[in-house]
Amino acid sequence: MSSWSLSLRSYAGTLRSLAGRLEAAPLHAVYADLHEVWVGPAATELATGARTLDRNAASVGGELRRVATALDRRASSIEAAEAAAAAEAAAAEELLVHGATSAPPPPPPTWR
């Protein structure tokens, strides 16, 4: 694996971790508990704001997961290209070292 694909996979993992942390901490639950103790318009505003933040966190978390998936796809395509290039280089080296084991078939005759 190249450093590019490793970096992309690392970034993807970081984004997934961040998305999980954003989605795992529901703020509205914390403020609902606070609302039981502290009643009034400010507590209601805090609870409403917390629900909005939770929705935004879920949206951002989803977007982070989409970006992470795109990074993983890009890393996979880089790895596939590297593997193809390595196979091609190995085949070329094999030809150089051992030569062609059989001559290519002659071209078909052309009838006019």
GROMACS .gro file of C-alpha atoms in nm, residues 12-81:
model
   70
   12ALA     CA    1  -1.158   0.809   0.654
   13GLY     CA    2  -1.122   0.637   0.991
   14THR     CA    3  -1.083   0.971   1.167
   15LEU     CA    4  -1.397   1.105   0.998
   16ARG     CA    5  -1.597   0.795   1.093
   17SER     CA    6  -1.480   0.827   1.452
   18LEU     CA    7  -1.578   1.192   1.462
   19ALA     CA    8  -1.918   1.112   1.311
   20GLY     CA    9  -1.975   0.845   1.575
   21ARG     CA   10  -1.884   1.082   1.855
   22LEU     CA   11  -2.112   1.353   1.716
   23GLU     CA   12  -2.404   1.113   1.689
   24ALA     CA   13  -2.343   0.938   2.022
   25ALA     CA   14  -2.382   1.244   2.244
   26PRO     CA   15  -2.747   1.351   2.229
   27LEU     CA   16  -2.752   1.699   2.376
   28HIS     CA   17  -3.129   1.714   2.403
   29ALA     CA   18  -3.123   1.441   2.669
   30VAL     CA   19  -2.883   1.646   2.881
   31TYR     CA   20  -3.097   1.955   2.849
   32ALA     CA   21  -3.415   1.759   2.918
   33ASP     CA   22  -3.265   1.664   3.254
   34LEU     CA   23  -3.170   2.026   3.311
   35HIS     CA   24  -3.524   2.134   3.223
   36GLU     CA   25  -3.660   1.923   3.511
   37VAL     CA   26  -3.446   2.121   3.754
   38TRP     CA   27  -3.452   2.462   3.589
   39VAL     CA   28  -3.796   2.548   3.459
   40GLY     CA   29  -3.861   2.854   3.253
   41PRO     CA   30  -3.824   3.009   2.909
   42ALA     CA   31  -3.444   2.984   2.912
   43ALA     CA   32  -3.458   2.611   2.983
   44THR     CA   33  -3.709   2.564   2.701
   45GLU     CA   34  -3.483   2.759   2.464
   46LEU     CA   35  -3.186   2.547   2.568
   47ALA     CA   36  -3.382   2.226   2.507
   48THR     CA   37  -3.500   2.350   2.166
   49GLY     CA   38  -3.147   2.455   2.074
   50ALA     CA   39  -3.013   2.119   2.186
   51ARG     CA   40  -3.260   1.934   1.963
   52THR     CA   41  -3.150   2.153   1.671
   53LEU     CA   42  -2.785   2.078   1.748
   54ASP     CA   43  -2.864   1.705   1.760
   55ARG     CA   44  -3.028   1.721   1.415
   56ASN     CA   45  -2.731   1.915   1.281
   57ALA     CA   46  -2.488   1.668   1.439
   58ALA     CA   47  -2.671   1.380   1.273
   59SER     CA   48  -2.660   1.562   0.940
   60VAL     CA   49  -2.290   1.642   0.976
   61GLY     CA   50  -2.224   1.286   1.092
   62GLY     CA   51  -2.393   1.149   0.781
   63GLU     CA   52  -2.193   1.381   0.559
   64LEU     CA   53  -1.869   1.280   0.733
   65ARG     CA   54  -1.954   0.914   0.670
   66ARG     CA   55  -2.019   0.987   0.299
   67VAL     CA   56  -1.682   1.162   0.269
   68ALA     CA   57  -1.511   0.874   0.451
   69THR     CA   58  -1.666   0.625   0.207
   70ALA     CA   59  -1.545   0.834  -0.088
   71LEU     CA   60  -1.194   0.840   0.061
   72ASP     CA   61  -1.201   0.461   0.102
   73ARG     CA   62  -1.309   0.419  -0.261
   74ARG     CA   63  -1.028   0.645  -0.378
   75ALA     CA   64  -0.776   0.452  -0.168
   76SER     CA   65  -0.903   0.126  -0.320
   77SER     CA   66  -0.864   0.261  -0.673
   78ILE     CA   67  -0.509   0.376  -0.593
   79GLU     CA   68  -0.427   0.031  -0.455
   80ALA     CA   69  -0.577  -0.140  -0.762
   81ALA     CA   70  -0.374   0.084  -0.995
   0.00000   0.00000   0.00000
